[in-house]
Short mmCIF file of C-alpha atoms in Angstrom, two decimals:
data_model
loop_
_atom_site.label_atom_id
_atom_site.label_comp_id
_atom_site.label_asym_id
_atom_site.label_seq_id
_atom_site.Cartn_x
_atom_site.Cartn_y
_atom_site.Cartn_z
CA UNK A 75 28.70 93.90 60.87
CA UNK A 76 28.76 97.79 62.08
CA UNK A 77 31.99 98.52 64.08
CA UNK A 78 32.63 101.74 65.63
CA UNK A 79 35.97 103.55 64.03
CA UNK A 80 38.63 103.22 66.83
CA UNK A 81 41.17 105.38 65.04
CA UNK A 82 38.78 108.77 66.07
CA UNK A 83 39.88 111.73 64.32
CA UNK A 84 42.08 113.91 67.01
CA UNK A 85 39.62 116.74 68.71
CA UNK A 86 40.26 120.44 67.63
CA UNK A 87 40.66 123.16 70.24
CA UNK A 88 41.19 126.85 69.42
CA UNK A 89 42.74 127.94 72.40
CA UNK A 90 43.54 126.53 75.80
CA UNK A 91 40.78 127.41 78.46
CA UNK A 92 43.07 126.78 81.18
CA UNK A 93 44.35 130.56 80.53
CA UNK A 94 41.48 132.04 79.30
CA UNK A 95 38.97 133.28 82.20
CA UNK A 96 37.15 135.94 81.64
CA UNK A 97 36.65 137.35 84.86
CA UNK A 98 40.23 137.09 86.16
CA UNK A 99 41.85 138.01 83.10
CA UNK A 100 45.21 136.43 83.31
CA UNK A 101 47.65 136.77 80.92
CA UNK A 102 46.60 134.81 78.20
CA UNK A 103 43.05 136.50 77.99
CA UNK A 104 42.49 138.59 74.72
CA UNK A 105 38.89 139.87 72.44
CA UNK A 106 39.27 139.55 69.03
CA UNK A 107 36.52 140.04 66.58
CA UNK A 108 35.93 137.74 64.00
CA UNK A 109 35.34 137.72 60.05
CA UNK A 110 31.80 136.20 61.03
CA UNK A 111 31.36 139.15 63.74
CA UNK A 112 31.90 141.29 61.39
CA UNK A 113 29.47 140.23 58.31
CA UNK A 114 27.07 140.07 61.58
CA UNK A 115 27.71 143.74 62.83
CA UNK A 116 26.92 144.89 58.91
CA UNK A 117 23.72 142.66 58.56
CA UNK A 118 22.57 144.30 61.85
CA UNK A 119 23.40 147.77 60.74
CA UNK A 120 21.72 146.66 57.15
CA UNK A 121 18.79 145.30 58.59
CA UNK A 122 17.94 148.24 61.00
CA UNK A 123 17.83 150.30 57.86
CA UNK A 124 15.78 147.98 55.68
CA UNK A 125 12.66 146.80 58.12
CA UNK A 126 11.88 145.21 61.15
CA UNK A 127 10.57 142.53 60.03
CA UNK A 128 13.93 141.67 57.95
CA UNK A 129 15.45 142.12 61.53
CA UNK A 130 13.95 139.34 63.07
CA UNK A 131 14.29 136.65 59.73
CA UNK A 132 17.77 137.80 60.36
CA UNK A 133 18.25 137.14 63.50
CA UNK A 134 16.46 133.67 64.02
CA UNK A 135 18.91 132.12 61.01
CA UNK A 136 21.55 133.34 62.53
CA UNK A 137 21.33 130.94 65.73
CA UNK A 138 21.97 128.05 63.22
CA UNK A 139 25.81 129.33 63.71
CA UNK A 140 26.19 127.12 66.62
CA UNK A 141 29.63 126.49 66.19
CA UNK A 142 30.63 130.34 65.48
CA UNK A 143 32.23 132.83 67.54
CA UNK A 144 31.37 136.32 66.13
CA UNK A 145 33.52 137.85 69.36
CA UNK A 146 36.14 135.82 71.21
CA UNK A 147 36.90 136.83 74.72
CA UNK A 148 39.38 135.01 76.74
CA UNK A 149 37.20 131.21 76.70
CA UNK A 150 34.64 132.95 76.26
CA UNK A 151 32.47 132.91 72.84
CA UNK A 152 30.09 135.50 71.94
CA UNK A 153 27.49 134.13 68.84
CA UNK A 154 26.64 135.71 65.79
CA UNK A 155 22.80 135.20 66.98
CA UNK A 156 23.59 136.82 70.43
CA UNK A 157 25.50 139.33 69.18
CA UNK A 158 22.59 140.29 66.61
CA UNK A 159 20.12 140.54 69.22
CA UNK A 160 21.61 143.72 70.27
CA UNK A 161 20.40 145.08 66.52
CA UNK A 162 16.96 143.38 67.34
CA UNK A 163 16.49 144.68 70.52
CA UNK A 164 17.20 148.20 69.23
CA UNK A 165 14.69 147.43 66.52
CA UNK A 166 12.04 146.19 68.56
CA UNK A 167 11.89 148.72 71.48
CA UNK A 168 12.32 151.69 69.45
CA UNK A 169 8.76 151.48 69.28
CA UNK A 170 6.67 152.10 72.51
CA UNK A 171 4.09 149.66 71.94
CA UNK A 172 6.32 146.99 71.85
CA UNK A 173 8.16 148.32 75.03
CA UNK A 174 5.23 148.24 76.76
CA UNK A 175 4.02 144.71 75.89
CA UNK A 176 7.67 143.39 77.10
CA UNK A 177 7.06 144.94 80.60
CA UNK A 178 3.68 143.81 80.65
CA UNK A 179 4.92 140.62 80.42
CA UNK A 180 6.78 140.36 83.16
CA UNK A 181 3.60 141.26 85.57
CA UNK A 182 3.69 138.23 88.30
CA UNK A 183 2.08 135.46 86.94
CA UNK A 184 3.12 135.42 83.62
CA UNK A 185 5.07 133.12 82.10
CA UNK A 186 8.48 135.82 81.69
CA UNK A 187 7.96 136.56 85.10
CA UNK A 188 9.08 132.88 86.23
CA UNK A 189 12.03 132.89 83.62
CA UNK A 190 13.38 136.24 85.21
CA UNK A 191 13.06 134.70 88.87
CA UNK A 192 15.22 131.58 87.36
CA UNK A 193 17.56 134.23 85.59
CA UNK A 194 18.02 136.37 88.87
CA UNK A 195 18.31 133.53 91.11
CA UNK A 196 20.82 131.99 88.74
CA UNK A 197 23.00 134.79 88.60
CA UNK A 198 22.85 135.06 92.41
CA UNK A 199 23.67 131.53 92.84
CA UNK A 200 26.39 131.43 90.05
CA UNK A 201 28.35 134.24 92.40
CA UNK A 202 27.76 133.03 95.59
CA UNK A 203 27.40 129.58 95.89
CA UNK A 204 30.71 128.68 94.70
CA UNK A 205 32.13 130.79 96.92
CA UNK A 206 30.01 129.89 99.91
CA UNK A 207 30.32 126.19 99.50
CA UNK A 208 34.20 125.82 98.37
CA UNK A 209 35.46 123.11 99.07
CA UNK A 210 32.52 121.36 100.01
CA UNK A 211 31.90 119.01 97.36
CA UNK A 212 33.96 117.53 93.72
CA UNK A 213 32.45 118.78 90.22
CA UNK A 214 33.02 118.46 86.50
CA UNK A 215 33.67 121.91 85.76
CA UNK A 216 31.72 123.22 83.08
CA UNK A 217 34.21 126.15 82.32
CA UNK A 218 38.01 127.14 83.15
CA UNK A 219 38.78 126.52 87.26
CA UNK A 220 41.43 127.86 88.95
CA UNK A 221 42.44 123.95 89.09
CA UNK A 222 44.39 122.26 86.31
CA UNK A 223 42.21 120.66 83.88
CA UNK A 224 42.73 116.86 83.89
CA UNK A 225 39.15 115.81 82.84
CA UNK A 226 38.30 114.50 86.06
CA UNK A 227 36.56 116.50 89.52
CA UNK A 228 37.60 119.50 90.77
CA UNK A 229 37.04 120.49 94.08
CA UNK A 230 34.12 123.17 94.17
CA UNK A 231 34.78 126.66 93.40
CA UNK A 232 33.97 129.39 90.88
CA UNK A 233 34.64 128.69 87.43
CA UNK A 234 34.79 130.99 84.06
CA UNK A 235 31.04 129.70 82.79
CA UNK A 236 29.35 131.34 85.96
CA UNK A 237 29.73 134.34 84.14
CA UNK A 238 29.00 133.12 80.32
CA UNK A 239 26.10 130.63 81.28
CA UNK A 240 24.72 133.96 83.63
CA UNK A 241 25.03 136.39 80.01
CA UNK A 242 23.68 133.42 77.74
CA UNK A 243 20.10 132.82 80.39
CA UNK A 244 19.93 136.49 80.57
CA UNK A 245 19.77 136.73 76.63
CA UNK A 246 17.13 134.16 76.48
CA UNK A 247 15.04 136.21 78.88
CA UNK A 248 15.67 139.03 76.23
CA UNK A 249 14.89 136.42 73.15
CA UNK A 250 12.05 135.80 75.08
CA UNK A 251 10.73 139.10 76.23
CA UNK A 252 11.04 140.09 72.44
CA UNK A 253 9.51 137.02 70.55
CA UNK A 254 6.54 138.06 72.86
CA UNK A 255 6.78 142.06 71.95
CA UNK A 256 7.12 141.40 68.00
CA UNK A 257 4.55 138.60 67.84
CA UNK A 258 2.22 141.19 69.35
CA UNK A 259 1.13 141.77 65.95
CA UNK A 260 0.18 140.04 63.19
CA UNK A 261 3.22 140.66 60.43
CA UNK A 262 5.53 140.10 63.59
CA UNK A 263 4.24 137.10 64.32
CA UNK A 264 4.26 135.93 60.45
CA UNK A 265 8.10 137.54 60.53
CA UNK A 266 8.84 135.23 63.64
CA UNK A 267 7.61 132.23 61.69
CA UNK A 268 9.26 132.69 58.55
CA UNK A 269 12.29 132.89 60.46
CA UNK A 270 11.52 129.77 61.95
CA UNK A 271 11.08 128.15 58.41
CA UNK A 272 14.19 130.01 57.59
CA UNK A 273 16.16 128.54 60.33
CA UNK A 274 15.48 124.56 59.43
CA UNK A 275 15.98 125.48 55.68
CA UNK A 276 19.16 126.67 56.91
CA UNK A 277 20.02 123.81 59.20
CA UNK A 278 18.87 121.04 56.91
CA UNK A 279 21.52 123.32 54.09
CA UNK A 280 24.49 122.89 56.04
CA UNK A 281 23.94 119.45 57.26
CA UNK A 282 24.16 118.44 53.28
CA UNK A 283 27.15 121.00 52.72
CA UNK A 284 28.67 119.34 55.83
CA UNK A 285 28.46 116.14 53.96
CA UNK A 286 29.91 117.56 50.19
CA UNK A 287 33.10 119.04 51.80
CA UNK A 288 33.96 116.16 53.62
CA UNK A 289 33.73 114.24 50.50
CA UNK A 290 35.81 116.57 48.48
CA UNK A 291 38.16 117.54 51.16
CA UNK A 292 37.15 120.57 51.14
CA UNK A 293 36.11 120.91 54.77
CA UNK A 294 38.27 124.26 55.60
CA UNK A 295 35.94 126.36 53.72
CA UNK A 296 34.13 126.25 57.47
CA UNK A 297 36.05 127.51 59.58
CA UNK A 298 35.10 130.74 59.48
CA UNK A 299 32.38 129.14 60.96
CA UNK A 300 34.10 126.90 63.23
CA UNK A 301 36.11 129.31 65.40
CA UNK A 302 34.66 129.48 68.46
CA UNK A 303 36.49 127.77 71.45
CA UNK A 304 34.65 124.28 71.56
CA UNK A 305 36.02 121.26 71.29
CA UNK A 306 34.84 120.32 67.62
CA UNK A 307 33.98 116.93 66.78
CA UNK A 308 33.36 117.58 62.87
CA UNK A 309 36.00 114.78 61.34
CA UNK A 310 34.01 111.78 63.29
CA UNK A 311 33.19 108.20 61.61
CA UNK A 312 31.31 105.60 62.44
CA UNK A 313 31.45 102.92 60.68
CA UNK A 314 32.57 103.96 57.69
CA UNK A 315 30.20 106.69 57.48
CA UNK A 316 30.87 110.13 58.38
CA UNK A 317 28.56 112.30 61.32
CA UNK A 318 27.27 115.17 60.20
CA UNK A 319 27.55 117.95 62.45
CA UNK A 320 26.56 120.96 60.04
CA UNK A 321 27.35 124.11 61.79
CA UNK A 322 27.47 122.77 65.08
CA UNK A 323 30.42 121.45 67.16
CA UNK A 324 28.74 117.70 67.08
CA UNK A 325 26.97 115.45 66.08
CA UNK A 326 24.53 115.03 69.28
CA UNK A 327 24.31 119.26 69.21
CA UNK A 328 23.17 118.65 65.29
CA UNK A 329 20.74 116.04 65.58
CA UNK A 330 19.31 117.81 68.77
CA UNK A 331 18.07 120.92 66.67
CA UNK A 332 17.93 119.24 64.39
CA UNK A 333 14.65 117.78 66.39
CA UNK A 334 13.42 121.26 66.98
CA UNK A 335 13.03 121.98 62.96
CA UNK A 336 11.35 118.78 62.76
CA UNK A 337 8.63 118.80 65.28
CA UNK A 338 7.82 122.58 64.18
CA UNK A 339 8.19 121.83 60.27
CA UNK A 340 5.95 118.14 60.53
CA UNK A 341 3.33 120.04 62.71
CA UNK A 342 3.21 123.01 59.96
CA UNK A 343 2.71 120.37 57.17
CA UNK A 344 -0.04 118.47 59.46
CA UNK A 345 -1.85 121.25 60.06
CA UNK A 346 -1.78 122.61 55.75
CA UNK A 347 0.86 126.03 56.71
CA UNK A 348 2.94 126.60 53.94
CA UNK A 349 2.80 123.02 53.69
CA UNK A 350 5.38 122.34 50.31
CA UNK A 351 8.14 123.95 52.34
CA UNK A 352 7.57 122.45 55.42
CA UNK A 353 6.26 119.12 54.03
CA UNK A 354 10.29 118.91 51.91
CA UNK A 355 12.25 120.86 55.06
CA UNK A 356 10.51 117.80 57.75
CA UNK A 357 11.18 115.34 55.48
CA UNK A 358 14.67 116.21 54.77
CA UNK A 359 15.38 117.14 57.98
CA UNK A 360 14.26 113.44 59.30
CA UNK A 361 16.82 112.11 56.63
CA UNK A 362 20.11 114.38 57.86
CA UNK A 363 18.73 113.30 61.68
CA UNK A 364 19.27 109.74 60.82
CA UNK A 365 21.93 110.16 58.89
CA UNK A 366 24.34 112.19 61.64
CA UNK A 367 24.05 108.51 63.57
CA UNK A 368 23.32 110.43 66.55
CA UNK A 369 22.25 108.26 69.66
CA UNK A 370 20.66 111.52 71.47
CA UNK A 371 18.42 111.83 68.24
CA UNK A 372 17.54 108.30 67.39
CA UNK A 373 16.55 107.87 71.59
CA UNK A 374 14.44 111.08 71.18
CA UNK A 375 13.16 110.56 67.62
CA UNK A 376 10.64 107.88 68.43
CA UNK A 377 8.87 110.14 71.04
CA UNK A 378 9.12 113.25 68.69
CA UNK A 379 6.96 110.93 66.62
CA UNK A 380 4.18 110.18 68.89
CA UNK A 381 3.93 113.70 69.27
CA UNK A 382 3.52 114.56 65.52
CA UNK A 383 1.13 111.06 65.69
CA UNK A 384 -1.33 113.02 68.56
CA UNK A 385 -1.56 116.07 66.94
CA UNK A 386 -2.64 114.89 62.89
CA UNK A 387 -5.31 113.21 65.27
CA UNK A 388 -6.04 116.16 66.93
CA UNK A 389 -6.13 118.16 63.47
CA UNK A 390 -7.77 115.71 61.58
CA UNK A 391 -11.71 115.85 61.08
CA UNK A 392 -14.11 118.65 60.77
CA UNK A 393 -14.65 120.89 58.45
CA UNK A 394 -10.77 123.01 58.75
CA UNK A 395 -8.89 119.43 58.99
CA UNK A 396 -6.25 118.47 56.88
CA UNK A 397 -5.63 115.82 54.40
CA UNK A 398 -2.10 115.64 55.38
CA UNK A 399 -3.42 114.52 59.16
CA UNK A 400 -6.07 112.39 58.34
CA UNK A 401 -3.59 110.46 56.24
CA UNK A 402 -1.22 110.00 58.80
CA UNK A 403 -4.19 108.63 61.03
CA UNK A 404 -4.88 106.81 58.46
CA UNK A 405 -2.16 104.87 56.70
CA UNK A 406 0.78 105.50 59.19
CA UNK A 407 -0.41 102.19 61.60
CA UNK A 408 -0.65 100.08 58.73
CA UNK A 409 2.43 101.77 56.75
CA UNK A 410 4.13 100.73 60.08
CA UNK A 411 2.56 97.18 60.39
CA UNK A 412 3.68 96.37 57.01
CA UNK A 413 7.40 97.85 57.44
CA UNK A 414 8.02 95.84 60.55
CA UNK A 415 6.97 92.59 58.97
CA UNK A 416 9.01 92.87 55.87
CA UNK A 417 12.06 93.38 58.54
CA UNK A 418 10.97 90.41 60.63
CA UNK A 419 10.93 88.14 57.32
CA UNK A 420 14.52 89.32 55.66
CA UNK A 421 17.10 88.27 57.86
CA UNK A 422 19.70 89.77 56.48
CA UNK A 423 17.82 92.95 56.44
CA UNK A 424 16.84 92.71 60.29
CA UNK A 425 20.50 91.75 61.17
CA UNK A 426 21.68 95.30 59.50
CA UNK A 427 19.20 97.25 61.25
CA UNK A 428 20.00 95.61 64.72
CA UNK A 429 23.44 96.14 64.42
CA UNK A 430 22.78 100.15 63.29
CA UNK A 431 20.59 99.90 66.03
CA UNK A 432 23.04 98.23 68.42
CA UNK A 433 26.36 100.05 67.43
CA UNK A 434 24.34 103.72 68.17
CA UNK A 435 22.13 102.83 71.34
CA UNK A 436 22.07 99.19 72.77
CA UNK A 437 26.30 99.42 72.88
CA UNK A 438 26.46 102.37 73.31
CA UNK A 439 25.14 102.14 77.61
CA UNK A 440 29.00 99.91 77.82
CA UNK A 441 31.06 102.69 75.78
CA UNK A 442 33.63 105.16 77.04
CA UNK A 443 31.62 108.04 76.56
CA UNK A 444 28.29 106.56 78.02
CA UNK A 445 30.60 105.81 81.45
CA UNK A 446 31.62 109.51 80.90
CA UNK A 447 28.37 111.02 80.94
CA UNK A 448 27.40 108.81 83.74
CA UNK A 449 30.17 110.58 85.90
CA UNK A 450 28.90 113.50 85.11
CA UNK A 451 25.28 112.63 86.15
CA UNK A 452 26.60 111.15 89.02
CA UNK A 453 28.88 113.89 90.10
CA UNK A 454 26.20 116.94 89.58
CA UNK A 455 23.26 114.56 91.43
CA UNK A 456 25.60 114.64 94.21
CA UNK A 457 26.37 118.22 93.87
CA UNK A 458 22.80 119.09 94.23
CA UNK A 459 22.40 117.04 97.85
CA UNK A 460 25.95 118.57 98.96
CA UNK A 461 24.55 121.97 98.48
CA UNK A 462 21.47 121.15 100.54
CA UNK A 463 19.24 121.25 97.49
CA UNK A 464 20.26 124.92 96.85
CA UNK A 465 22.68 123.99 93.83
CA UNK A 466 26.54 124.82 93.27
CA UNK A 467 25.54 128.19 91.30
CA UNK A 468 24.46 128.22 87.55
CA UNK A 469 27.41 127.48 85.23
CA UNK A 470 29.09 125.56 87.84
CA UNK A 471 29.41 121.89 87.46
CA UNK A 472 28.88 119.54 83.45
CA UNK A 473 26.28 117.03 83.73
CA UNK A 474 24.59 114.88 80.67
CA UNK A 475 21.04 116.10 81.44
CA UNK A 476 19.04 118.88 81.47
CA UNK A 477 17.23 117.36 84.92
CA UNK A 478 20.18 116.89 86.59
CA UNK A 479 22.04 120.38 85.38
CA UNK A 480 18.65 122.00 86.82
CA UNK A 481 19.26 120.91 90.35
CA UNK A 482 22.82 120.55 90.53
CA UNK A 483 23.70 124.47 89.19
CA UNK A 484 20.31 125.71 90.14
CA UNK A 485 18.46 123.44 92.88
CA UNK A 486 15.05 123.51 94.00
CA UNK A 487 14.58 126.97 93.67
CA UNK A 488 15.61 127.07 90.29
CA UNK A 489 13.85 124.27 88.85
CA UNK A 490 10.78 125.23 90.36
CA UNK A 491 11.01 128.44 88.56
CA UNK A 492 11.82 126.28 85.22
CA UNK A 493 8.67 124.50 86.11
CA UNK A 494 6.22 127.40 86.34
CA UNK A 495 7.99 129.02 83.73
CA UNK A 496 7.03 125.85 81.96
CA UNK A 497 3.39 125.33 82.57
CA UNK A 498 2.53 129.22 82.35
CA UNK A 499 4.13 129.31 78.97
CA UNK A 500 2.99 126.12 77.14
CA UNK A 501 -0.32 124.21 78.90
CA UNK A 502 -2.32 127.96 79.01
CA UNK A 503 -4.51 127.88 75.59
CA UNK A 504 -4.41 130.85 73.36
CA UNK A 505 -6.31 132.14 70.26
CA UNK A 506 -9.00 130.95 68.18
CA UNK A 507 -7.88 126.37 67.57
CA UNK A 508 -7.21 125.83 63.82
CA UNK A 509 -6.97 129.33 63.22
CA UNK A 510 -3.28 130.13 61.34
CA UNK A 511 -1.75 131.60 64.73
CA UNK A 512 -3.17 128.83 66.78
CA UNK A 513 -1.25 125.95 64.35
CA UNK A 514 1.98 128.17 64.22
CA UNK A 515 1.65 128.13 67.97
CA UNK A 516 1.14 124.27 68.21
CA UNK A 517 4.22 123.87 66.05
CA UNK A 518 6.23 125.74 67.83
CA UNK A 519 5.01 123.37 71.06
CA UNK A 520 5.55 120.87 69.62
CA UNK A 521 9.14 122.23 68.44
CA UNK A 522 9.78 122.86 72.34
CA UNK A 523 9.12 119.45 73.26
CA UNK A 524 11.18 117.74 70.99
CA UNK A 525 14.29 119.96 71.67
CA UNK A 526 13.61 119.58 75.53
CA UNK A 527 13.63 115.32 74.81
CA UNK A 528 16.97 116.16 73.51
CA UNK A 529 18.17 117.54 76.13
CA UNK A 530 16.65 115.71 78.86
CA UNK A 531 18.66 112.74 77.03
CA UNK A 532 21.86 115.16 76.67
CA UNK A 533 21.67 118.57 77.66
CA UNK A 534 24.81 119.63 79.74
CA UNK A 535 23.97 123.29 80.70
CA UNK A 536 20.45 125.07 82.09
CA UNK A 537 20.29 127.24 79.11
CA UNK A 538 18.50 125.69 75.86
CA UNK A 539 19.71 127.53 73.02
CA UNK A 540 17.71 130.65 72.21
CA UNK A 541 15.65 128.96 69.79
CA UNK A 542 14.15 127.18 72.36
CA UNK A 543 13.08 130.55 73.89
CA UNK A 544 12.22 131.61 70.53
CA UNK A 545 9.88 129.02 69.65
CA UNK A 546 8.32 129.61 73.66
CA UNK A 547 8.27 132.64 72.84
CA UNK A 548 5.99 132.11 69.55
CA UNK A 549 3.47 129.93 72.12
CA UNK A 550 3.37 133.03 74.64
CA UNK A 551 2.78 135.59 71.31
CA UNK A 552 -0.89 136.96 70.92
CA UNK A 553 -0.75 138.53 67.84
CA UNK A 554 -4.75 138.24 68.30
CA UNK A 555 -4.99 141.52 70.99
CA UNK A 556 -3.43 144.03 67.92
CA UNK A 557 -7.30 144.40 66.70
CA UNK A 558 -8.33 145.08 70.34
CA UNK A 559 -5.23 147.48 71.08
CA UNK A 560 -6.52 149.23 67.42
CA UNK A 561 -9.74 150.03 68.59
CA UNK A 562 -8.85 151.61 72.32
CA UNK A 563 -8.52 154.61 71.04
CA UNK A 564 -11.54 154.55 69.17
CA UNK A 565 -13.39 153.41 72.36
CA UNK A 566 -11.86 155.68 74.37
CA UNK A 567 -12.46 159.17 72.13
CA UNK A 568 -16.21 158.07 71.90
CA UNK A 569 -16.32 157.63 75.53
CA UNK A 570 -15.20 160.69 75.93
CA UNK A 571 -17.50 162.51 73.66
#
C-alpha cells in the first residue's frame, strides 16, 4: 500500500520575497552575479567567437537550468538562458538577412504579430490594471506585494511579478523571432534541431544525477544550479520514493518539461530522424517522467501518447513511411490489450498499480495541495469577472491552470491574441510533407502540444517558458526559402540585362 510521507522535508527559500521588490527597491534589494552567471558569460563570449550554430545549441541547452539564477536582483531571477539570449541576439542580428527576416515576421497577420500584441497588452495591463482596479478584488499574488505575505489573498494592487513577467514575456517574443530568423537557413534549422535534442539529453542526465546524488548524500554539488529565489522541493519523498526534480525547482516542473522532450523525441523517432538518439531519449525521458511521481505528468501522459499514436498513423505507409511508425501502429494496440489483461488477471499487480494511481491521482483531489490549487483557480476566475474581462494585469495573480492564468491576468484581449498566435503558428501547413524539415516541424508541434497539456493542468502563469517558444519558432521557420532568396540576385541581374 502506498502512503504519502507525512514528514515532508522543509521547503527551502533563499531570500525573503517580502523585502525584495525590483520595482520599489527597498533596503533589502540587491543584485548579485552568481557563479553559474559567470559561466554563462564566459560561454557566451566563447560561442560568439566560435560559430553562430554553437551559440544556438548552447542557448537551447541552457534552458534546462530552470532552478538556476545567473543574476539575482531582488526577488527577480535572471536565468542562464535569459542572460545568454543577449549573446544569441548579437550573433543572429549581426547578419542583415536574419534581421530582415525577423522584421518581416512581425508583419500582419504573421504569428509574431499576434505574440507582439500579447506582449504589448500584457505589459500595459501589468502597469495600469493593478493601479486602476486597486482593491476592487482579492488576489493570490504571484510576486511580492505591499501587504505581508500570509499565503492567502491580499487586496488587488501592484506586485513585483508585474515587472518580471513582462520581462519574461518579452524574452519569449525575442526568442520566437530569433528561432524564425535562424531557422530561415538549412544550417540554422539543423542547429536548432540538434539544440533541442541536446536539451532533452541534458534534462534526462540531470534527472538521473538527481537520483544518484540523493542516494549518495551528495546533493550539495547541485547548489550552484539551485540558487534561484524559489521554494524548492528537491527532497520530497512519496511512499519512500524520492521525487525527481532534476535541474528544476520541483517534480511537476521537471515532468512538465520532460513532456516536451517526450513529444519531440518520440515524434522524431517515429519519423526515422536521428532515430538512435531520439529513440533512446524518448524511452529514458518516459521512464524518468513516470518515476518523478508527478500527478501533472501522469495526467498529461495519456494524451501525449494519443498524439504520438495519431502521428504514427499519419507517418506510416507509402514509400516514405518508416518502420518505427508502422510497428507502433500494428503492435501497440494488441500489446496494450495484452498488458491490461495481465494486470486484470494478476490481483497483486493490479492492487499495486491501483494504489499507485490512487496515491498520485485519485486521492490527490482531496489533498491539501489540490485544495490550495483549486482556491488559486477560483480566485483567478473571480479576478477575471471583477475586472469585467480585461484582466487584473500580467503577473498579478497566481493560478494553477494556463487558461485561468490567461483570463485572470490578461483577460479576453490577451486570450484572443494568444489563440490567434497559436492558430497561425500550429495550423498552417509549411514545406514538403514527410521531408526532413517537415518532420522536425511536426515534432516541434507535438512537443508544444505536450507542453501545453501540462500547462493546462498546472500552469501558474501566462509565460510558457523559453522552450515552448523555441519549439514554436521551429514550427514557424521556413528554411526552404533559403534557395529562393539565394536565387533572387541572379534573377534580378538577368532582368536588368
